[in-house]
Structure formats: structure tokens, C-alpha cells
């Protein structure tokens, strides 16, 4: 079969490009050798943000672009993205008050008209914000948003498939060569396919993919590891903190899965496989939090951790923390086109995809037009999430408060399709663990490309964080049986 576009890579960039291209009416095939969002795109800080700290490097265009994308995304996927207030304490600050105030003013202005609350100074009445901190009432409050990064990646793929794209996980691009006016590619599932254009969205493996194709890229990628830890809750409330450290880096403290997420680090690495947190990183993050919070932590308090290798475009910066988070698209038109993606971030994935198709569209005979800017993601047609959650609980009271909140956030309005005709808990089937029942597991298998227990427990949901080792093993057994039944 001949496709218009073959995409190698199922992270945020590849899935977003698949969505954009399918909305433009192109025949799209995306292949991912592992699971969707199985690497960098599920190992982020879980934020949709403009990047306040990028202002320090005068990256005004990137910040403005990211802020505009933040505004689009909070309305396009309100079930998986929620506004979040951030507290920026001035105590122990390594930057003067006036500099931060100017930076926040720019942050409020650069993105244009915004629905999120603007920045302000800390007030004596902000007891919930101030009480967890070691001292001082000076500081600021501003807005960004929190996201389920792996599900945002997934929803791009779901929307792409709904518009005709073919999404294949556990399938790799083994070889590809130019053959006249198209690419001829061999896939690991034994197929040979043709495509009019090829997209290299392999993330940290972008240069390895070019090597496999026997090509050289002009752009370079810089691999930078970012690690995060989760500790028992350091404070009460749904707000977050952005903390300045003595080395002039910043880290975040964010409510996550009942605990507090702390991250990230910036460590140069040589290989994508080096996405493993070290003892030094854990100690660094603990010390950073202890610098600001009354409640002290140690490495022994770390309940969970994750690391991701970010494939940043190498702009020649001397320090990893200063490397741009912007992306570069490299189009090779020596024959049928090849587009390679360098860099990028979760927040700007949609914009990157629009840019990519703006460059590929003319080559493929497709006029450039904005097809995704005003489009909601699957499950995202929700005007008021609190009202939607209340309606969910009234319709399916047997879900209980915790499970109804989890499922409403995960599936949004798609929950009505999943639970159509379900009137009691028995009709949801066996509980495989943590309240994840057969009906939900089948949805993950049939609608969301989940193939392993980890796919279901760690990327389609985060239930794996709340199960014991024995419960996870039992879930895996039941999941494997479910997969056999579905064959």
C-alpha cells in the first residue's frame, strides 16, 4: 500500500503530526517500536506552560508561542489538563524582586488574551501558600497548567485514527530507501510499504534513525536527562511551587497522585538509554526542596521516580539548563521528502505539527490551513469539568468518588460510550486491581493500543503507582488472560 505520510515515532511529536496530517485528509501510517509515549513523552514534568525561566535567556518568541498553545490546550482537553496556580517565593531568591516582577509581567502579556488568572504578589492572607515555606511572605503567584502527558500523546493518536490514520505500536521502521517519487520501507511486522513522504520523529533516536537511512542531518541534537521524584505530600492544597536554587536553576514542587512531585534535573547524557535517575540526582532534588520547605525530606522518602532523555536541539549553549527548548524541523527534499524533528516540548506539540505540515503540505499537494487550532481532543467537549464530574457521579453512583474522578479525568465525555448500558458495578466485570475493571481494560486494549500490563497501569492510567508488587503481579496475570481472549 502507498501512504501519503509514514511517521516513525509515537511520542508527542509523531502523534501530533499524525493527527494534523489526517485532519488534512492525508493517508497516514505511524509506527512506534514500543508503546505510545513510552519514553520521553511520558517522563515530563507534567506541565503545559509557557516556560517562565526561558525569559532569562531572552527566548521571547518561544514563550509567547507556548503561552498561546497553553490557552488552546486548556480548552481543548479540560479532562486531562487543568489550570494550576504556582507560588514563587522570594525568600532565598537568587534573582532580585524587580527582575521577577518584570518577568511575570512579560509572562502575562506575551501570550495575548488569556483565560488563566494573571500573576500577583503574595499576600499575608495567602496562608495556604506561605505556611509550608520556611520563612518570609514575599513572593509571587502566577498560573500555568498540569497535564497527563502520556494521555495527551495518546489522544493525538486517537484523533488521528478517527480521521483515517493507521497507528501501529510494537512495529519499527527497519529500513527505508528512496525509490523514484516515494519511499519504500520495510517494517518489523514483515510488511513493505510505500510513502510519498517520511517523518523522522524518533525523539532521542532521531540521529540513529538518520544513520539507519544512510543520511546525515544538518541539525544536531543534545541529549539532556531530566529526573523527577515523588515524596509524601509536602503541603496541603492544589497549588504548586517554583523554587529557585543556589545554582540558579529552578525546580518545581507539584501535587501528583496523592504526593508531591519534585523535578527536574538537567544532566547531559550520551545515549537515550541513560534515562535512569542517579543517587546524586535524588539527593539534589531533596536538598532543593529542603532549601524552601518546612517539612524536610531525605532519599528514604522517595516513593517513585522517573527519568526522561530530552532530545534538545543543540544551539551551542554551554550548560544543559540553557539549551533551548525550541524545536527545529529539517526538510530534506533530495528526492521524496524526509522531515526530521529535533527538539520540542509537550506544550508545543500541536504547533510543531502544524508547522511540519505547513512545510510538507506543498510537497504533497495539500494547502496549508489551520485544522487543529479550534479542535477539541477526544473526550474534551466539556464546558465545566466540575459540573461534568458531578453529572458523572449522578449517572454512575456505584463508581465512588475516587474512581469517578479518575475515570472522568482520563476519558472525559468518552466515558459515556465506555459505560453505555452499565447500571451497576457488576456489569463492569472483574476488578483487575485498584478499581480498574474489565470494561475499562478492554477499552484500553481495543481503543488505546494497550498491549501489556505496564501500558495499562503506567501510561493509560497511573494505577500502578498505587498497587503493591503482589497486586501488580496479579493484575498482570489477569491482563494477559484478557489479551488472549481478545486475539
Coordinates of C-alpha atoms in Angstrom, one line a residue:
X1 CA 0.0 0.0 0.0
X2 CA 1.1 3.6 -0.7
X3 CA 0.6 6.1 2.1
X4 CA 1.0 9.9 1.8
X5 CA 2.9 10.0 5.0
X6 CA 4.9 7.4 7.0
X7 CA 5.8 8.6 10.5
X8 CA 8.5 6.9 12.6
X9 CA 7.9 7.6 16.3
X10 CA 4.9 7.5 18.6
X11 CA 5.8 10.3 21.1
X12 CA 4.0 13.6 21.3
X13 CA 5.6 15.0 18.1
X14 CA 4.9 11.9 15.9
X15 CA 1.3 11.5 17.2
X16 CA 0.6 15.3 16.8
X17 CA 1.9 15.2 13.2
X18 CA -0.3 12.1 12.5
X19 CA -3.3 14.0 13.8
X20 CA -2.6 17.1 11.8
X21 CA -1.9 15.2 8.6
X22 CA -5.0 13.0 8.9
X23 CA -7.2 16.1 9.5
X24 CA -5.8 17.5 6.3
X25 CA -7.1 14.4 4.5
X26 CA -3.8 12.5 4.0
X27 CA -3.3 8.8 4.2
X28 CA -1.1 8.3 7.3
X29 CA 0.8 5.4 8.8
X30 CA 2.6 5.9 12.2
X31 CA 4.8 3.2 13.5
X32 CA 6.2 3.0 17.1
X33 CA 8.6 0.3 18.1
X34 CA 7.4 0.3 21.7
X35 CA 4.2 1.8 23.3
X36 CA 2.9 5.3 22.5
X37 CA 4.6 7.8 24.8
X38 CA 6.7 5.0 26.3
X39 CA 9.9 7.2 26.6
X40 CA 10.3 11.0 26.8
X41 CA 6.6 11.9 26.3
X42 CA 5.6 10.1 29.5
X43 CA 8.6 11.3 31.5
X44 CA 8.0 15.1 31.5
X45 CA 7.3 17.4 34.4
X46 CA 3.5 17.0 33.5
X47 CA 3.1 20.7 32.7
X48 CA 1.6 22.8 30.0
X49 CA 3.4 26.0 30.4
X50 CA 5.0 29.0 28.7
X51 CA 8.3 28.4 30.3
X52 CA 8.8 31.3 32.7
X53 CA 12.5 30.6 33.1
X54 CA 13.1 30.8 29.3
X55 CA 12.7 34.6 29.6
X56 CA 16.0 34.7 31.3
X57 CA 17.6 33.5 28.1
X58 CA 15.6 36.1 26.0
X59 CA 13.6 33.3 24.3
X60 CA 10.5 35.6 24.0
X61 CA 9.2 34.0 20.8
X62 CA 9.2 30.5 22.3
X63 CA 7.5 31.8 25.5
X64 CA 4.8 33.6 23.5
X65 CA 4.2 30.6 21.3
X66 CA 4.0 28.2 24.3
X67 CA 1.6 30.6 26.1
X68 CA -0.7 30.7 23.1
X69 CA -0.6 26.9 22.9
X70 CA -1.4 26.7 26.7
X71 CA -4.5 28.7 26.1
X72 CA -5.7 26.4 23.3
X73 CA -4.9 23.2 25.2
X74 CA -6.7 24.1 28.5
X75 CA -9.9 24.4 26.4
X76 CA -9.2 21.5 24.0
X77 CA -8.6 18.9 26.7
X78 CA -10.1 20.1 30.0
X79 CA -10.3 16.5 31.3
X80 CA -6.6 15.9 31.2
X81 CA -5.3 19.5 31.6
X82 CA -6.2 21.7 34.5
X83 CA -5.1 25.2 35.5
X84 CA -2.6 25.4 38.3
X85 CA -1.5 28.2 40.5
X86 CA 2.2 28.4 41.1
X87 CA 3.9 30.1 44.1
X88 CA 7.3 31.7 43.5
X89 CA 8.8 32.5 46.9
X90 CA 11.3 35.4 47.1
X91 CA 12.9 34.0 50.3
X92 CA 16.3 32.5 49.3
X93 CA 15.9 34.1 45.9
X94 CA 19.0 34.3 43.7
X95 CA 17.2 36.9 41.5
X96 CA 16.2 40.4 42.6
X97 CA 12.5 41.1 43.2
X98 CA 12.2 43.7 40.4
X99 CA 13.6 41.2 37.8
X100 CA 11.0 38.6 38.7
X101 CA 8.2 41.1 38.7
X102 CA 9.1 42.3 35.2
X103 CA 9.4 38.7 34.1
X104 CA 6.0 37.9 35.3
X105 CA 4.5 41.0 33.7
X106 CA 6.0 39.8 30.4
X107 CA 4.7 36.3 31.0
X108 CA 1.2 37.7 31.4
X109 CA 1.5 39.9 28.3
X110 CA 3.3 37.8 25.8
X111 CA 0.6 35.3 25.1
X112 CA -2.2 37.9 24.5
X113 CA -5.6 37.4 25.9
X114 CA -5.6 34.6 28.5
X115 CA -8.3 32.9 30.5
X116 CA -6.0 31.8 33.3
X117 CA -5.5 34.1 36.3
X118 CA -2.7 36.6 35.9
X119 CA 0.2 37.0 38.3
X120 CA 0.2 38.9 41.5
X121 CA 2.3 39.3 44.7
X122 CA 1.9 37.1 47.7
X123 CA -0.4 38.4 50.3
X124 CA -0.4 38.0 54.1
X125 CA -3.8 36.3 53.6
X126 CA -2.3 33.6 51.4
X127 CA -1.8 31.3 54.5
X128 CA -2.0 28.1 52.5
X129 CA 0.7 29.3 50.1
X130 CA 3.0 30.7 52.8
X131 CA 2.7 28.2 55.7
X132 CA 4.7 25.3 54.0
X133 CA 7.6 27.6 53.4
X134 CA 10.5 28.2 55.8
X135 CA 10.1 31.9 56.1
X136 CA 9.0 35.2 54.6
X137 CA 5.8 36.3 52.9
X138 CA 7.4 37.9 49.9
X139 CA 6.9 36.3 46.6
X140 CA 4.6 35.9 43.7
X141 CA 1.7 33.8 42.4
X142 CA 1.1 33.0 38.7
X143 CA -0.7 30.5 36.5
X144 CA 0.2 27.6 34.3
X145 CA -1.4 24.1 33.8
X146 CA -0.9 20.5 34.7
X147 CA -1.3 17.6 32.2
X148 CA -1.4 13.9 31.9
X149 CA 1.4 13.8 29.3
X150 CA 1.0 10.2 28.2
X151 CA -2.7 10.6 27.7
X152 CA -2.2 13.8 25.7
X153 CA 0.1 11.9 23.4
X154 CA -2.5 9.1 23.3
X155 CA -5.4 11.4 22.4
X156 CA -3.4 12.8 19.5
X157 CA -3.2 9.2 18.2
X158 CA -6.9 8.5 18.9
X159 CA -8.0 11.6 17.0
X160 CA -5.6 10.7 14.1
X161 CA -7.1 7.2 13.9
X162 CA -10.6 8.7 14.0
X163 CA -9.7 10.6 10.9
X164 CA -8.3 7.7 9.0
X165 CA -4.7 7.3 10.2
X166 CA -3.2 3.8 10.9
X167 CA -1.4 3.6 14.2
X168 CA 0.9 0.6 14.8
X169 CA 2.6 0.0 18.1
X170 CA 5.3 -2.6 18.6
X171 CA 6.3 -2.1 15.0
X172 CA 9.5 -0.5 14.0
X173 CA 10.8 1.0 10.8
X174 CA 13.6 -1.4 9.9
X175 CA 14.8 0.1 6.6
X176 CA 13.7 2.8 4.1
X177 CA 15.1 3.9 0.8
X178 CA 14.1 6.4 -1.8
X179 CA 12.6 4.7 -4.8
X180 CA 11.7 7.2 -7.6
X181 CA 9.0 9.5 -6.2
X182 CA 8.3 7.6 -3.0
X183 CA 9.9 5.9 0.0
X184 CA 10.0 2.1 0.1
X185 CA 10.0 1.0 3.8
X186 CA 10.3 -2.4 5.5
X187 CA 8.6 -2.8 8.8
X188 CA 9.3 -5.2 11.6
X189 CA 5.9 -6.8 11.2
X190 CA 7.0 -8.1 7.8
X191 CA 5.3 -5.5 5.6
X192 CA 6.8 -3.5 2.9
X193 CA 5.0 -0.2 2.4
X194 CA 5.5 2.9 0.2
X195 CA 5.0 6.5 1.3
X196 CA 5.2 9.8 -0.6
X197 CA 7.0 11.4 2.4
X198 CA 8.7 10.2 5.6
X199 CA 8.8 11.9 9.0
X200 CA 11.6 11.1 11.5
X201 CA 10.0 11.8 14.8
X202 CA 12.2 9.3 16.7
X203 CA 12.9 11.7 19.6
X204 CA 16.3 10.9 21.3
X205 CA 16.9 8.4 18.5
X206 CA 16.5 11.0 15.7
X207 CA 20.2 10.7 14.6
X208 CA 20.2 6.9 14.9
X209 CA 17.2 6.9 12.5
X210 CA 19.1 9.1 10.1
X211 CA 22.0 6.7 10.3
X212 CA 19.7 3.8 9.5
X213 CA 18.5 5.7 6.5
X214 CA 22.1 6.3 5.5
X215 CA 21.6 10.1 5.7
X216 CA 23.3 13.0 7.6
X217 CA 21.3 15.7 9.3
X218 CA 22.5 19.3 9.4
X219 CA 21.0 19.9 12.8
X220 CA 22.4 18.3 16.0
X221 CA 20.6 17.0 19.0
X222 CA 21.7 17.3 22.6
X223 CA 20.6 14.6 24.9
X224 CA 19.7 16.0 28.4
X225 CA 18.2 13.8 31.1
X226 CA 15.5 15.2 33.4
X227 CA 14.7 13.3 36.5
X228 CA 11.8 13.6 39.0
X229 CA 10.9 12.2 42.4
X230 CA 7.7 11.8 44.2
X231 CA 7.6 12.0 48.0
X232 CA 4.7 12.0 50.6
X233 CA 2.8 15.3 50.4
X234 CA 4.8 18.3 51.5
X235 CA 1.9 20.6 51.8
X236 CA -1.9 20.7 51.6
X237 CA -3.6 22.3 48.6
X238 CA -3.8 22.0 44.9
X239 CA -1.2 24.7 44.1
X240 CA 2.4 24.2 43.0
X241 CA 5.7 25.9 43.8
X242 CA 8.6 27.0 41.6
X243 CA 11.7 27.1 43.7
X244 CA 15.0 29.0 43.0
X245 CA 18.1 27.1 44.0
X246 CA 21.6 28.5 44.8
X247 CA 23.0 27.3 41.4
X248 CA 20.4 29.5 39.7
X249 CA 18.4 26.5 38.5
X250 CA 14.7 26.1 39.3
X251 CA 12.8 23.1 40.3
X252 CA 9.0 22.5 40.7
X253 CA 7.0 21.0 43.5
X254 CA 3.7 19.9 42.2
X255 CA 0.8 17.8 43.7
X256 CA 0.7 14.5 41.9
X257 CA -1.0 11.2 42.5
X258 CA -1.5 12.0 46.2
X259 CA 2.1 13.0 46.8
X260 CA 4.4 15.8 45.8
X261 CA 6.4 15.6 42.5
X262 CA 9.8 17.4 42.6
X263 CA 11.8 18.0 39.5
X264 CA 13.6 18.3 37.2
X265 CA 17.3 17.9 36.7
X266 CA 19.4 18.8 33.6
X267 CA 22.1 16.2 33.1
X268 CA 23.9 15.7 29.7
X269 CA 23.9 12.1 28.7
X270 CA 25.4 10.2 25.7
X271 CA 22.6 7.7 25.0
X272 CA 18.8 7.7 25.1
X273 CA 19.0 4.5 27.2
X274 CA 20.7 6.5 30.0
X275 CA 17.2 7.6 31.3
X276 CA 17.8 6.3 34.8
X277 CA 17.8 8.5 37.9
X278 CA 21.0 8.5 40.0
X279 CA 21.6 8.8 43.7
X280 CA 23.1 12.2 43.2
X281 CA 20.0 13.5 41.4
X282 CA 17.8 12.2 44.2
X283 CA 20.0 14.0 46.7
X284 CA 20.0 17.2 44.7
X285 CA 16.2 17.3 44.4
X286 CA 15.7 16.5 48.1
X287 CA 18.2 19.3 49.1
X288 CA 16.4 21.7 46.7
X289 CA 13.1 21.1 48.4
X290 CA 14.6 21.2 51.9
X291 CA 16.0 24.7 51.0
X292 CA 12.5 26.0 50.9
X293 CA 10.0 23.8 52.8
X294 CA 9.4 23.4 56.5
X295 CA 8.8 19.7 56.0
X296 CA 12.2 18.1 55.3
X297 CA 12.8 15.0 53.2
X298 CA 15.5 12.5 52.5
X299 CA 16.2 10.0 49.8
X300 CA 14.5 7.4 52.0
X301 CA 11.2 9.3 51.5
X302 CA 11.2 8.8 47.7
X303 CA 8.2 6.7 46.8
X304 CA 8.5 6.9 43.0
X305 CA 10.9 8.4 40.4
X306 CA 11.2 8.7 36.6
X307 CA 13.7 10.0 34.1
X308 CA 13.4 11.0 30.5
X309 CA 16.0 12.0 27.9
X310 CA 15.0 15.1 26.2
X311 CA 16.3 15.4 22.6
X312 CA 17.0 19.1 22.6
X313 CA 18.2 21.0 19.5
X314 CA 21.9 21.8 20.1
X315 CA 22.1 25.6 19.9
X316 CA 25.7 25.6 21.3
X317 CA 24.7 26.6 24.9
X318 CA 27.5 25.9 27.3
X319 CA 25.2 24.5 30.1
X320 CA 22.4 21.9 29.8
X321 CA 20.0 24.2 31.6
X322 CA 20.5 26.9 29.0
X323 CA 19.9 24.7 25.9
X324 CA 16.8 26.0 24.0
X325 CA 13.5 24.0 24.4
X326 CA 12.5 25.2 20.9
X327 CA 12.3 22.8 18.0
X328 CA 13.9 22.6 14.6
X329 CA 12.4 20.9 11.6
X330 CA 14.8 19.8 8.9
X331 CA 13.3 19.1 5.5
X332 CA 15.4 17.0 3.1
X333 CA 14.0 17.3 -0.5
X334 CA 16.7 15.3 -2.3
X335 CA 14.0 13.1 -3.8
X336 CA 10.8 12.2 -1.9
X337 CA 10.8 14.4 1.2
X338 CA 12.2 13.5 4.6
X339 CA 11.3 15.7 7.6
X340 CA 13.3 15.2 10.8
X341 CA 12.2 16.7 14.1
X342 CA 14.8 18.0 16.5
X343 CA 13.7 19.1 20.0
X344 CA 10.3 20.3 21.0
X345 CA 8.2 20.0 24.2
X346 CA 4.8 18.7 25.3
X347 CA 3.2 22.2 25.3
X348 CA 4.1 23.0 21.7
X349 CA 3.5 19.6 20.1
X350 CA 0.3 20.8 18.3
X351 CA 2.1 23.9 16.9
X352 CA 5.1 21.8 15.8
X353 CA 2.7 19.5 13.9
X354 CA 1.0 22.5 12.2
X355 CA 4.4 23.8 11.3
X356 CA 5.5 20.4 10.0
X357 CA 2.5 20.1 7.7
X358 CA 3.0 23.6 6.6
X359 CA 6.3 22.5 5.2
X360 CA 5.3 19.1 3.9
X361 CA 1.8 20.2 2.6
X362 CA 3.0 21.9 -0.5
X363 CA 5.2 18.9 -1.5
X364 CA 2.2 16.6 -1.0
X365 CA -0.2 18.9 -2.8
X366 CA -2.1 20.0 0.4
X367 CA -2.8 23.6 1.0
X368 CA -1.7 24.9 4.4
X369 CA -4.6 25.6 6.7
X370 CA -5.3 25.5 10.5
X371 CA -7.2 22.3 11.1
X372 CA -6.4 21.7 14.8
X373 CA -6.3 25.1 16.5
X374 CA -10.0 25.2 17.4
X375 CA -10.4 21.4 17.6
X376 CA -11.1 19.7 21.0
X377 CA -9.4 16.4 21.8
X378 CA -11.4 13.2 22.1
X379 CA -13.4 13.4 25.3
X380 CA -12.7 17.1 25.7
X381 CA -16.1 18.7 24.8
X382 CA -16.6 19.8 28.4
X383 CA -17.6 23.4 29.3
X384 CA -17.2 23.0 33.1
X385 CA -15.3 20.0 34.4
X386 CA -16.7 20.2 38.0
X387 CA -20.2 20.1 36.5
X388 CA -19.2 17.2 34.3
X389 CA -17.8 15.3 37.3
X390 CA -21.0 15.9 39.3
X391 CA -23.0 14.6 36.3
X392 CA -20.8 11.5 36.1
X393 CA -21.3 10.7 39.8
X394 CA -25.1 11.1 39.4
X395 CA -25.2 8.9 36.4
X396 CA -22.9 6.1 37.8
X397 CA -23.0 6.5 41.6
X398 CA -21.5 3.0 42.0
X399 CA -18.2 4.2 40.7
X400 CA -17.5 6.0 44.0
X401 CA -15.8 9.4 44.4
X402 CA -12.1 8.4 43.8
X403 CA -12.8 6.1 40.7
X404 CA -15.3 8.5 39.2
X405 CA -12.8 11.4 39.4
X406 CA -10.0 9.2 37.9
X407 CA -12.2 8.0 35.0
X408 CA -13.8 11.4 34.3
X409 CA -10.3 12.9 34.1
X410 CA -9.0 10.1 31.9
X411 CA -11.8 9.7 29.4
X412 CA -13.9 12.8 29.6
X413 CA -17.1 12.5 27.5
X414 CA -15.9 9.2 26.1
X415 CA -16.9 7.7 29.5
X416 CA -20.5 7.7 28.3
X417 CA -19.6 5.4 25.4
X418 CA -17.5 3.1 27.6
X419 CA -20.2 2.8 30.2
X420 CA -23.2 2.7 27.9
X421 CA -25.8 0.4 29.3
X422 CA -23.9 -0.1 32.6
X423 CA -26.2 0.2 35.6
X424 CA -24.2 -1.4 38.4
X425 CA -20.7 -2.3 39.3
X426 CA -21.2 -6.0 38.4
X427 CA -21.7 -5.0 34.8
X428 CA -18.2 -3.5 34.7
X429 CA -16.7 -7.0 35.1
X430 CA -14.0 -8.2 37.4
X431 CA -11.9 -5.7 39.3
X432 CA -8.4 -6.4 38.0
X433 CA -6.8 -4.3 40.7
X434 CA -7.2 -0.8 42.2
X435 CA -10.7 -0.4 40.8
X436 CA -9.6 -0.9 37.2
X437 CA -12.3 -3.3 35.9
X438 CA -12.6 -5.5 32.8
X439 CA -14.7 -3.0 30.9
X440 CA -12.0 -0.3 31.3
X441 CA -9.2 -2.8 30.5
X442 CA -11.0 -3.8 27.3
X443 CA -11.3 -0.1 26.3
X444 CA -7.6 0.3 26.8
X445 CA -6.9 -2.8 24.7
X446 CA -9.3 -2.1 21.9
X447 CA -9.3 1.7 21.7
X448 CA -5.9 2.8 23.1
X449 CA -3.4 0.2 21.9
X450 CA -2.6 -1.1 25.4
X451 CA -0.8 -4.4 25.0
X452 CA 1.0 -5.0 28.3
X453 CA 0.1 -4.6 32.0
X454 CA 2.5 -1.7 32.1
X455 CA 0.8 0.0 29.2
X456 CA -2.4 -0.1 31.2
X457 CA -1.0 0.6 34.7
X458 CA 1.6 3.3 34.0
X459 CA 0.6 5.1 30.8
X460 CA -3.1 4.7 30.2
X461 CA -3.6 5.2 33.9
X462 CA -1.3 5.7 36.9
X463 CA -2.9 2.8 38.9
X464 CA 0.5 1.0 39.0
X465 CA 1.7 3.6 41.5
X466 CA -1.0 2.7 44.0
X467 CA -0.7 -1.1 43.8
X468 CA 1.6 -3.4 45.8
X469 CA 4.0 -5.7 44.0
X470 CA 1.7 -8.6 44.6
X471 CA -1.3 -6.6 43.3
X472 CA 0.6 -5.7 40.2
X473 CA 1.6 -9.3 39.6
X474 CA -2.0 -10.4 39.9
X475 CA -3.1 -7.6 37.6
X476 CA -0.5 -8.7 35.0
X477 CA -1.9 -12.3 35.1
X478 CA -5.5 -11.1 34.6
X479 CA -4.4 -8.7 31.9
X480 CA -2.5 -11.4 30.0
X481 CA -5.7 -13.6 30.1
X482 CA -7.7 -10.6 28.8
X483 CA -5.2 -10.2 25.9
X484 CA -5.5 -13.9 25.0
X485 CA -9.3 -13.5 25.0
X486 CA -9.1 -10.6 22.6
X487 CA -7.0 -12.4 20.0

